[in-house]
């Protein structure tokens, strides 16, 4: 190892003393927590900004190791102006959250290039504190919190390092002292978190950038776009049922409804409000009624997903959930942060029985000039004279008996996509089957539409929540039948029943039992991590006024309005006074060597040979030596001699020497 690098690493613990200048050693110790403070921002800032900081950091680190002079002020000014110009070119402004964070990262790198005096070290530390706070602008996950805690621990250790003069403690001793300080502050932090008054929103309820947050589903559907979500294990939402859960085959989580088709892409109707509200007739069957709470990830959309068919919905802080005429639930504003809402759903229902020809007309429209073979097939089936229910069954029989297959990688389709799918490729994902089925129904004058959302989910055995992932994204169809209203028809179930009965992941892995067994432990570990993340979301990020009042009411505390602020002040004051009473009283700290001597004196005192306060060890031994037998006297002389040598002749007694003395004292039996 090169000499400068070896000396630098040894200097971290103060081992070189005067051979290494104090400021340089403190600078070297600070470099690692500085880097940890920037790490949470690197995935969220432009790549050039991360590279620029890495160059500045590496440059400063090399200067510390080599001992060369820092660059002159003119170089630092050029670097600062260049950083400002680059940020302005990227964002068109120097103000705002994103430009401000990037500027802070870059200016921290520039500040490293002028860090000389102890004052500069403290300025860098406080810049890092502020940078760690802004890390929660990007993400408030438990992983981000863990990285921030590690960086904070390092910064506090660096601050403690700067307080030492000539005599320095080891790195382990500094880390233990910082850990003790944080442990003492933790109860105050917990009390402040639990009792700090909240107006309604969580304390960390900062909005998420809606352009980055998506559920995965789109406001339109083209054959293939849902298939792109098939391999994504990102969580779309979590569900906690109040009681029993429905079977997997009934877990249809309703989302956007599409009825406008241009031959290739499905979209929502332009003016669904003109259709009038559809009436829901739910069966009075408690066994088919399910109450649950949904924790929805940010999406940037106003969609609220619910189990078919929602009969009651409360969007929590977002107010009442709105139900559109096509039965989709929406919030009053886009979902730009994680929210919770409660829903009651009935799985046995009839809806839209009272629809009329005017309200059904939009669900029959087809574009002209597309898919002629599909239109011809529908015409031949319709001419047979079968009723709508028989025609629906005939279409499902076609999917079931002919060589259609379910795949995440369907072949590309041409301009007449439905024709190509039904008569050529016969391979596709759920949106291929739903689209072809709805076109076929409309061509036979049966009102039909596409419903997108999620199907299935998996229960996390650790915390009991149901996890609905992006991979569970699904599309199915609804047809209107006289006397029955809108009826769900899932043509995917006719092709791949396992996908609906057991979920996409089980169906996909059915042929690879050995591989599934090998990864079972990894699956359980993922459940554990996801349960921890969910607990963090529910009890930290989503700890709002409602949960605060609920928690306090369980403790028998009625804290509303100013009472809560008064309770917080009283509890904090009581904790501070209690800590003061415990820590401000005089306390004599005994070293391990002194504790060995105390034990030796206690063994002699137990037989009536107590030591007087003014006696030195030698005088004490001279006074009592006649009361000891020869063997005990020999041991006592050896212990006293060793203690006096370690106590008065050695500046820093070694651990091994103190341990040997302790063993000798423990073996001493006067």
XYZ file of C-alpha atoms in Angstrom:
670
model
C 0.000 0.000 0.000
C 1.311 3.430 -0.924
C 2.778 5.380 2.015
C 0.412 8.445 1.779
C -2.652 6.182 1.619
C -1.454 3.982 4.499
C -0.787 7.040 6.641
C -4.165 8.480 5.688
C -6.062 5.380 6.764
C -4.145 5.103 10.025
C -4.849 8.761 10.707
C -8.587 8.116 10.823
C -8.183 6.808 14.339
C -5.671 9.448 15.394
C -2.878 6.858 15.424
C -0.263 9.121 13.842
C -0.719 11.996 16.256
C 1.574 14.862 15.303
C 2.621 13.138 12.076
C -0.730 13.999 10.562
C -2.110 17.517 10.767
C -5.334 17.675 12.726
C -7.418 19.483 10.086
C -6.421 17.038 7.387
C -7.362 14.107 9.593
C -10.760 15.624 10.379
C -11.302 16.305 6.665
C -10.522 12.705 5.782
C -12.901 11.433 8.464
C -15.681 13.673 7.124
C -15.435 12.565 3.494
C -17.369 9.286 3.909
C -20.510 10.765 5.592
C -20.477 13.549 2.979
C -20.652 10.920 0.246
C -23.428 9.068 2.132
C -25.410 12.331 2.317
C -25.385 12.674 -1.469
C -26.150 9.028 -2.308
C -29.976 9.265 -1.822
C -30.095 12.063 -4.418
C -28.087 10.394 -7.184
C -31.023 8.405 -8.701
C -33.155 11.579 -8.869
C -30.783 14.267 -10.178
C -29.460 14.560 -13.754
C -26.558 12.254 -14.578
C -24.250 15.184 -15.355
C -24.833 16.611 -11.861
C -23.883 13.312 -10.236
C -20.747 13.094 -12.385
C -19.823 16.694 -11.546
C -20.109 16.020 -7.816
C -18.085 12.805 -8.194
C -15.299 14.756 -9.937
C -15.229 17.428 -7.209
C -15.354 14.816 -4.442
C -12.608 12.700 -6.007
C -10.449 15.788 -6.576
C -10.769 16.826 -2.921
C -10.106 13.293 -1.696
C -6.932 13.098 -3.792
C -5.757 16.423 -2.380
C -6.238 15.128 1.172
C -4.196 12.003 0.479
C -1.409 13.829 -1.333
C -1.226 16.841 0.976
C -1.198 19.291 -1.941
C -2.629 22.820 -1.768
C -6.281 23.491 -2.500
C -7.136 25.241 -5.802
C -7.061 29.015 -5.776
C -10.206 31.098 -5.319
C -10.523 31.892 -9.034
C -10.888 28.175 -9.834
C -13.617 27.793 -7.219
C -15.474 30.826 -8.575
C -15.378 29.385 -12.095
C -16.686 26.059 -10.780
C -19.546 27.761 -8.886
C -20.565 29.874 -11.888
C -20.399 26.809 -14.132
C -22.678 24.878 -11.769
C -25.247 27.688 -11.794
C -25.124 27.935 -15.588
C -25.578 24.168 -15.995
C -28.564 24.092 -13.625
C -30.166 27.035 -15.434
C -29.623 25.321 -18.795
C -31.260 22.141 -17.446
C -34.304 23.681 -15.737
C -34.596 27.207 -17.123
C -34.500 28.590 -13.563
C -32.438 28.479 -10.391
C -35.498 28.360 -8.131
C -37.789 25.496 -7.230
C -37.415 22.135 -5.590
C -35.519 20.214 -8.271
C -33.089 23.012 -9.279
C -32.536 23.831 -5.606
C -31.578 20.264 -4.690
C -29.189 19.977 -7.655
C -27.582 23.307 -6.758
C -27.179 22.181 -3.148
C -25.422 18.967 -4.248
C -23.079 20.848 -6.581
C -22.320 23.626 -4.093
C -21.478 20.987 -1.490
C -18.873 19.639 -3.909
C -17.505 23.153 -4.494
C -17.407 23.803 -0.728
C -15.201 20.735 -0.313
C -12.590 22.506 -2.463
C -12.245 25.370 0.043
C -12.555 23.337 3.241
C -9.515 24.250 5.342
C -10.325 25.616 8.812
C -12.491 23.870 11.406
C -15.215 26.411 10.669
C -15.379 25.118 7.076
C -15.817 21.561 8.336
C -18.854 22.592 10.377
C -20.327 24.465 7.395
C -20.027 21.294 5.287
C -21.679 19.229 8.032
C -24.650 21.573 8.267
C -24.974 21.601 4.471
C -25.144 17.812 4.643
C -27.843 17.991 7.330
C -29.983 20.116 5.035
C -29.236 17.831 2.086
C -30.410 14.806 4.095
C -33.676 16.598 4.815
C -34.265 17.224 1.105
C -33.730 13.506 0.394
C -37.304 12.962 1.597
C -38.547 15.165 -1.256
C -37.734 12.300 -3.621
C -38.717 9.316 -1.526
C -40.018 8.680 1.972
C -39.445 4.921 1.906
C -37.865 3.046 4.764
C -34.795 2.420 2.584
C -34.297 6.174 2.182
C -34.744 6.632 5.924
C -32.109 3.958 6.596
C -29.570 5.632 4.284
C -30.296 9.011 5.880
C -29.800 7.519 9.359
C -26.421 6.028 8.404
C -25.289 9.357 6.941
C -26.559 11.222 10.011
C -24.670 8.837 12.288
C -21.472 9.482 10.335
C -21.930 13.258 10.410
C -22.497 13.264 14.170
C -19.408 11.097 14.639
C -17.421 13.557 12.535
C -18.704 16.438 14.671
C -17.608 14.565 17.798
C -14.195 13.918 16.244
C -13.645 17.640 15.873
C -14.171 18.196 19.590
C -11.084 16.208 20.577
C -7.773 17.975 21.151
C -4.531 16.042 21.501
C -5.926 12.950 23.214
C -8.377 11.245 20.872
C -10.661 8.276 21.450
C -10.788 5.327 19.065
C -13.307 5.286 16.234
C -15.290 2.561 18.032
C -15.468 4.693 21.183
C -16.694 7.688 19.177
C -19.350 5.570 17.449
C -20.545 4.210 20.806
C -20.805 7.710 22.252
C -22.838 8.936 19.268
C -25.083 5.873 19.567
C -25.640 6.672 23.237
C -26.563 10.265 22.382
C -29.038 9.140 19.720
C -30.551 6.574 22.088
C -31.108 9.321 24.659
C -32.752 11.553 22.048
C -34.972 8.756 20.664
C -37.687 8.881 23.393
C -38.058 12.636 22.903
C -38.330 12.147 19.138
C -40.982 9.422 19.523
C -43.088 11.534 21.889
C -42.838 14.569 19.607
C -43.831 12.441 16.606
C -46.830 10.872 18.334
C -48.165 14.023 19.996
C -47.245 16.821 17.598
C -50.608 18.291 16.495
C -51.654 17.390 12.966
C -54.272 19.331 11.067
C -55.260 16.267 9.043
C -52.471 15.361 6.664
C -49.485 13.257 7.739
C -46.446 15.170 8.977
C -44.432 13.965 5.961
C -47.315 14.358 3.520
C -45.349 16.107 0.791
C -46.743 15.710 -2.685
C -45.137 13.410 -5.154
C -44.274 14.521 -8.651
C -47.326 13.306 -10.542
C -45.390 12.999 -13.793
C -43.219 10.308 -12.167
C -45.908 8.461 -10.244
C -48.050 6.100 -12.324
C -50.072 3.024 -11.490
C -48.936 1.391 -14.706
C -52.389 1.506 -16.297
C -53.041 4.124 -18.939
C -56.052 6.229 -19.858
C -56.194 4.300 -23.144
C -55.639 0.688 -24.180
C -53.799 -0.573 -27.224
C -53.104 -4.263 -27.704
C -49.813 -4.922 -25.916
C -49.596 -2.091 -23.401
C -50.976 -4.067 -20.436
C -48.699 -6.980 -21.349
C -45.738 -4.671 -20.679
C -46.759 -4.679 -16.991
C -46.791 -8.458 -16.798
C -43.273 -8.733 -15.371
C -43.487 -5.795 -12.956
C -43.695 -6.680 -9.262
C -44.197 -3.052 -8.217
C -47.112 -2.734 -5.788
C -50.146 -0.875 -7.147
C -52.122 -0.961 -3.887
C -52.582 -2.918 -0.663
C -55.887 -4.166 0.735
C -56.816 -5.106 4.286
C -60.150 -6.905 4.608
C -62.138 -6.477 7.811
C -63.204 -10.108 7.765
C -63.239 -13.023 5.304
C -61.869 -12.497 1.809
C -63.508 -13.551 -1.464
C -61.933 -16.306 -3.572
C -59.279 -15.282 -6.080
C -61.690 -15.769 -8.996
C -63.820 -12.869 -7.666
C -60.937 -10.457 -7.055
C -61.686 -8.078 -9.906
C -60.453 -4.586 -8.967
C -62.381 -2.224 -11.224
C -60.593 0.738 -12.814
C -60.935 2.752 -16.054
C -63.735 1.774 -18.451
C -63.262 2.122 -22.218
C -65.987 2.378 -24.828
C -64.579 4.517 -27.671
C -62.699 2.471 -30.319
C -60.897 3.881 -33.367
C -59.845 0.537 -34.833
C -56.644 0.263 -32.822
C -56.938 2.073 -29.478
C -59.644 2.031 -26.827
C -60.418 5.153 -24.811
C -63.010 6.320 -22.326
C -66.183 7.861 -23.744
C -65.846 11.585 -24.303
C -68.885 12.500 -22.173
C -69.883 9.574 -19.919
C -71.844 11.916 -17.622
C -74.548 12.203 -20.284
C -75.390 8.529 -19.916
C -76.994 8.878 -16.493
C -76.167 6.986 -13.325
C -76.437 3.203 -13.494
C -78.537 1.625 -10.753
C -76.902 -1.065 -8.603
C -79.135 -3.796 -7.157
C -76.976 -5.639 -4.615
C -78.102 -8.952 -3.180
C -78.925 -8.847 0.523
C -76.383 -11.558 1.337
C -73.879 -10.818 4.145
C -71.599 -13.618 2.941
C -71.105 -11.731 -0.343
C -70.537 -8.344 1.314
C -66.927 -7.339 1.971
C -65.585 -4.321 3.837
C -61.952 -3.366 3.390
C -59.405 -0.557 3.345
C -57.231 0.204 0.314
C -53.810 1.847 0.525
C -53.241 3.211 -2.977
C -49.806 4.189 -4.286
C -49.450 7.579 -6.052
C -50.642 7.496 -9.650
C -51.123 11.051 -10.888
C -54.663 9.954 -11.873
C -57.958 10.249 -10.037
C -58.734 6.533 -10.285
C -59.770 4.619 -7.164
C -59.688 0.843 -7.524
C -62.377 -1.207 -5.822
C -63.611 -4.782 -5.773
C -66.588 -5.279 -8.058
C -69.110 -4.019 -7.204
C -68.545 -1.095 -4.779
C -71.711 0.004 -3.021
C -70.096 2.372 -0.481
C -66.837 4.278 -0.748
C -65.131 6.923 1.354
C -61.916 8.483 0.028
C -60.808 9.601 3.485
C -59.086 12.988 3.420
C -60.008 13.230 -0.258
C -63.684 13.423 0.640
C -66.429 11.291 -0.848
C -65.503 9.013 -3.736
C -67.404 9.745 -6.953
C -68.964 6.969 -9.031
C -69.188 7.651 -12.733
C -72.062 6.326 -14.850
C -69.743 3.561 -16.128
C -69.309 2.507 -12.450
C -65.694 3.635 -12.144
C -64.730 5.191 -8.795
C -62.751 8.433 -8.935
C -61.408 10.895 -6.377
C -61.963 14.627 -6.420
C -58.321 15.286 -7.433
C -55.402 13.320 -8.901
C -53.722 10.906 -6.493
C -50.283 12.509 -6.068
C -49.511 10.889 -2.704
C -50.205 7.580 -1.018
C -53.800 7.553 0.293
C -56.101 5.231 2.203
C -59.801 4.839 1.562
C -62.531 2.495 2.720
C -64.897 0.568 0.464
C -67.788 -1.830 0.913
C -68.349 -4.144 -2.066
C -71.017 -6.680 -2.950
C -69.878 -9.549 -5.177
C -73.455 -10.602 -6.074
C -75.200 -7.767 -7.844
C -77.156 -6.574 -10.868
C -76.344 -3.229 -12.390
C -77.840 -1.210 -15.224
C -80.970 -3.315 -15.643
C -82.951 -0.145 -16.424
C -80.708 0.968 -19.302
C -82.543 2.082 -22.480
C -81.703 2.269 -26.159
C -80.411 5.839 -25.843
C -78.020 5.071 -22.973
C -76.784 1.874 -24.666
C -76.089 3.445 -28.083
C -72.467 4.549 -27.241
C -71.611 0.976 -26.259
C -72.488 -0.315 -29.753
C -70.341 1.974 -31.905
C -67.632 0.524 -34.164
C -65.316 2.362 -36.577
C -66.013 1.884 -40.277
C -63.575 0.058 -42.531
C -61.816 -2.081 -39.905
C -61.690 -5.851 -39.264
C -63.934 -7.082 -42.123
C -63.476 -10.799 -41.308
C -64.587 -10.245 -37.712
C -67.649 -8.318 -38.918
C -68.472 -11.128 -41.361
C -68.116 -13.759 -38.608
C -70.418 -11.778 -36.324
C -72.976 -11.387 -39.124
C -73.057 -15.155 -39.773
C -73.511 -15.890 -36.043
C -76.250 -13.296 -35.691
C -78.149 -14.697 -38.673
C -78.466 -18.032 -36.871
C -81.214 -16.510 -34.709
C -79.538 -17.231 -31.360
C -80.194 -14.828 -28.501
C -77.549 -12.577 -26.921
C -76.682 -15.039 -24.136
C -76.179 -17.852 -26.640
C -73.968 -15.616 -28.800
C -71.825 -14.726 -25.775
C -71.460 -18.422 -24.954
C -70.578 -19.186 -28.588
C -67.747 -16.622 -28.538
C -66.339 -18.060 -25.311
C -66.550 -21.566 -26.764
C -64.509 -20.402 -29.745
C -61.765 -19.080 -27.446
C -61.874 -22.268 -25.386
C -61.866 -24.865 -28.165
C -59.771 -23.302 -30.887
C -55.951 -23.055 -30.521
C -55.800 -19.692 -28.773
C -53.043 -19.253 -26.220
C -52.247 -16.781 -23.457
C -48.799 -15.152 -23.685
C -46.948 -12.081 -22.421
C -45.103 -11.791 -25.742
C -47.782 -11.735 -28.451
C -46.860 -11.383 -32.123
C -47.319 -7.923 -33.695
C -50.654 -7.146 -35.330
C -51.425 -5.246 -38.502
C -53.927 -2.492 -39.308
C -56.867 -4.862 -38.760
C -55.681 -6.005 -35.374
C -58.773 -7.925 -34.306
C -58.844 -9.846 -37.600
C -55.154 -10.731 -37.286
C -55.640 -11.893 -33.695
C -58.790 -13.990 -34.273
C -57.776 -15.624 -37.562
C -53.948 -15.519 -37.706
C -51.843 -15.227 -34.522
C -54.391 -16.438 -31.926
C -51.892 -15.553 -29.206
C -52.161 -12.627 -26.858
C -52.543 -11.098 -23.426
C -55.782 -10.172 -21.661
C -56.291 -6.947 -23.640
C -56.198 -8.875 -26.943
C -59.012 -11.164 -25.806
C -61.094 -8.382 -24.241
C -60.761 -6.155 -27.321
C -61.608 -8.924 -29.796
C -64.559 -10.073 -27.674
C -66.072 -6.566 -27.362
C -65.694 -5.897 -31.098
C -67.366 -9.238 -31.843
C -70.238 -8.448 -29.446
C -70.827 -4.973 -30.837
C -70.810 -6.374 -34.374
C -73.710 -8.607 -33.249
C -75.594 -5.575 -31.787
C -74.841 -6.577 -28.180
C -73.791 -3.561 -26.062
C -70.301 -4.195 -24.700
C -67.360 -2.325 -23.185
C -63.865 -2.958 -21.818
C -63.022 -2.665 -18.126
C -59.392 -2.386 -17.038
C -57.977 -2.765 -13.577
C -56.366 -5.609 -11.681
C -57.331 -9.215 -11.105
C -56.221 -11.327 -8.179
C -53.505 -10.502 -5.684
C -51.545 -12.348 -3.041
C -51.839 -12.289 0.708
C -48.760 -11.327 2.683
C -48.682 -13.854 5.543
C -46.540 -11.518 7.655
C -49.000 -8.641 8.096
C -52.207 -10.013 6.528
C -52.436 -7.380 3.775
C -53.337 -8.356 0.225
C -50.792 -7.107 -2.310
C -52.004 -6.179 -5.777
C -49.056 -5.658 -8.092
C -48.634 -4.167 -11.524
C -48.243 -7.718 -12.819
C -51.899 -8.255 -11.830
C -53.063 -5.636 -14.367
C -55.962 -7.063 -16.341
C -58.637 -6.230 -18.878
C -62.036 -7.885 -19.186
C -65.376 -7.201 -20.856
C -68.923 -6.313 -19.852
C -71.971 -7.027 -21.972
C -75.488 -5.761 -21.434
C -78.194 -8.434 -21.354
C -81.905 -7.723 -20.998
C -83.140 -8.514 -17.500
C -79.598 -8.955 -16.171
C -77.985 -5.586 -16.915
C -74.241 -5.327 -17.284
C -72.604 -8.749 -16.904
C -68.878 -9.339 -16.502
C -67.419 -11.654 -19.136
C -63.718 -12.498 -18.996
C -62.628 -14.204 -22.218
C -59.136 -14.710 -20.753
C -60.665 -17.207 -18.309
C -61.868 -19.288 -21.267
C -58.302 -19.533 -22.614
C -56.305 -19.750 -19.362
C -58.554 -20.516 -16.364
C -55.544 -20.808 -14.035
C -54.793 -17.115 -14.587
C -58.117 -16.201 -12.960
C -58.533 -19.006 -10.435
C -55.029 -18.833 -8.939
C -53.461 -15.574 -10.129
C -50.987 -14.718 -12.845
C -47.831 -15.626 -10.888
C -49.098 -19.085 -9.888
C -50.267 -19.815 -13.412
C -46.993 -18.627 -14.922
C -44.886 -20.744 -12.553
C -46.975 -23.922 -12.628
C -44.556 -25.685 -14.951
C -41.442 -24.891 -12.954
C -42.049 -26.379 -9.511
C -38.352 -26.982 -8.846
C -37.451 -23.384 -9.590
C -40.346 -22.135 -7.493
C -39.170 -24.253 -4.553
C -35.627 -22.954 -4.889
C -36.853 -19.366 -4.724
C -39.364 -19.960 -1.927
C -37.065 -18.554 0.752
C -36.508 -15.445 -1.362
C -40.276 -15.040 -1.719
C -40.714 -15.220 2.064
C -37.942 -12.694 2.582
C -39.634 -10.337 0.142
C -42.886 -10.666 2.082
C -41.013 -9.699 5.236
C -39.443 -6.629 3.671
C -42.761 -5.589 2.137
C -44.491 -5.969 5.512
C -41.858 -3.718 7.101
C -42.323 -1.180 4.322
C -46.086 -1.311 4.748
C -45.806 -0.762 8.512
C -43.561 2.227 7.797
C -46.133 3.605 5.351
C -49.114 3.024 7.639
C -47.692 4.204 10.974
C -45.064 6.772 9.995
C -45.839 8.287 6.599
C -49.622 7.983 6.988
C -49.771 8.954 10.660
C -52.303 11.738 10.282
C -54.759 13.439 12.598
C -57.272 10.582 12.374
C -54.763 7.936 13.389
C -53.393 10.202 16.085
C -56.832 10.631 17.656
C -57.516 6.906 17.341
C -54.248 6.026 19.098
C -54.826 8.495 21.926
C -58.434 7.356 22.396
C -57.204 3.777 22.873
C -54.980 5.136 25.665
C -57.972 6.896 27.218
C -56.733 10.376 26.298
C -59.130 12.931 24.858
C -56.656 15.321 23.227
C -58.301 17.703 20.797
C -57.329 21.201 19.750
C -55.068 23.015 22.204
C -55.232 20.065 24.619
C -52.899 18.098 22.369
C -50.298 20.882 22.291
C -50.534 21.189 26.079
C -50.142 17.422 26.478
C -47.043 17.473 24.245
C -45.504 20.307 26.270
C -46.201 18.586 29.607
C -44.818 15.207 28.498
C -41.660 16.721 26.993
C -41.084 18.861 30.086
C -41.514 15.832 32.354
C -39.054 13.781 30.290
C -36.460 16.575 30.274
C -36.773 17.113 34.035
C -36.503 13.371 34.653
C -33.400 13.136 32.456
C -31.877 16.112 34.266
C -32.427 14.534 37.685
C -30.750 11.335 36.528
C -27.780 12.889 34.736
C -26.928 16.099 36.594
C -26.082 14.416 39.914
C -22.319 13.972 40.571
C -20.985 10.720 39.252
C -17.487 9.313 39.654
C -16.352 7.321 36.662
C -14.059 4.447 37.636
C -11.616 3.038 35.107
C -11.216 -0.744 34.721
C -7.910 -0.506 36.587
C -9.517 1.341 39.497
C -12.350 -1.195 39.612
C -9.767 -3.973 39.969
C -8.226 -2.165 42.958
C -11.661 -1.610 44.498
C -12.395 -5.324 44.248
C -9.049 -6.179 45.884
C -9.784 -3.804 48.780
C -13.305 -5.225 49.134
C -11.952 -8.785 49.494
C -9.666 -7.651 52.322
C -12.387 -5.573 53.957
C -14.607 -8.675 54.071
C -12.160 -10.255 56.620
C -11.814 -7.080 58.677
C -8.795 -5.563 56.910
C -10.419 -2.416 55.511
C -8.314 0.268 53.862
C -8.296 3.799 55.286
C -9.054 6.642 52.898
C -5.627 8.318 53.329
C -3.559 5.172 52.830
C -1.532 4.565 49.713
C -1.479 0.980 48.370
C 2.014 0.337 49.793
C 1.167 1.738 53.247
C -2.073 -0.252 53.287
C -0.203 -3.474 52.540
C 2.493 -2.739 55.159
C -0.173 -2.286 57.847
C -2.018 -5.544 57.186
C 0.802 -7.901 56.138
C 1.040 -9.535 59.585
C -2.622 -10.573 59.328
C -2.011 -12.533 56.083
C -0.476 -15.935 55.662
C 2.597 -16.327 53.513
C 0.748 -17.379 50.335
C -1.844 -14.597 50.580
C 0.868 -12.045 51.371
C 2.846 -13.066 48.285
C -0.249 -12.671 46.095
C -1.114 -9.318 47.700
C 2.398 -7.945 47.148
C 2.256 -8.981 43.494
C -1.165 -7.328 43.025
C -0.111 -4.093 44.753
C 3.103 -3.863 42.738
C 1.279 -4.435 39.474
C -1.410 -1.889 40.356
C 1.130 0.817 41.308
C 3.085 0.249 38.115
C -0.002 0.450 35.878
C -1.471 3.326 37.874
C 1.546 5.592 38.229
C 4.226 4.527 35.740
C 2.269 3.691 32.564
C 0.498 6.520 30.698
C -2.064 4.244 28.992
C -2.400 0.761 30.568
C -2.980 -1.948 27.983
C -6.112 -4.066 28.025
C -4.142 -7.282 28.403
C -2.280 -5.994 31.471
C -5.523 -4.853 33.141
C -7.178 -8.173 32.327
C -4.281 -10.114 33.927
C -4.541 -7.957 37.043
C -8.291 -8.615 37.241
C -7.697 -12.364 37.011
C -5.102 -12.158 39.804
C -7.542 -10.235 42.022
C -10.297 -12.767 41.344
C -7.940 -15.595 42.319
C -6.900 -13.844 45.561
C -8.449 -15.549 48.606
C -7.160 -13.909 51.836
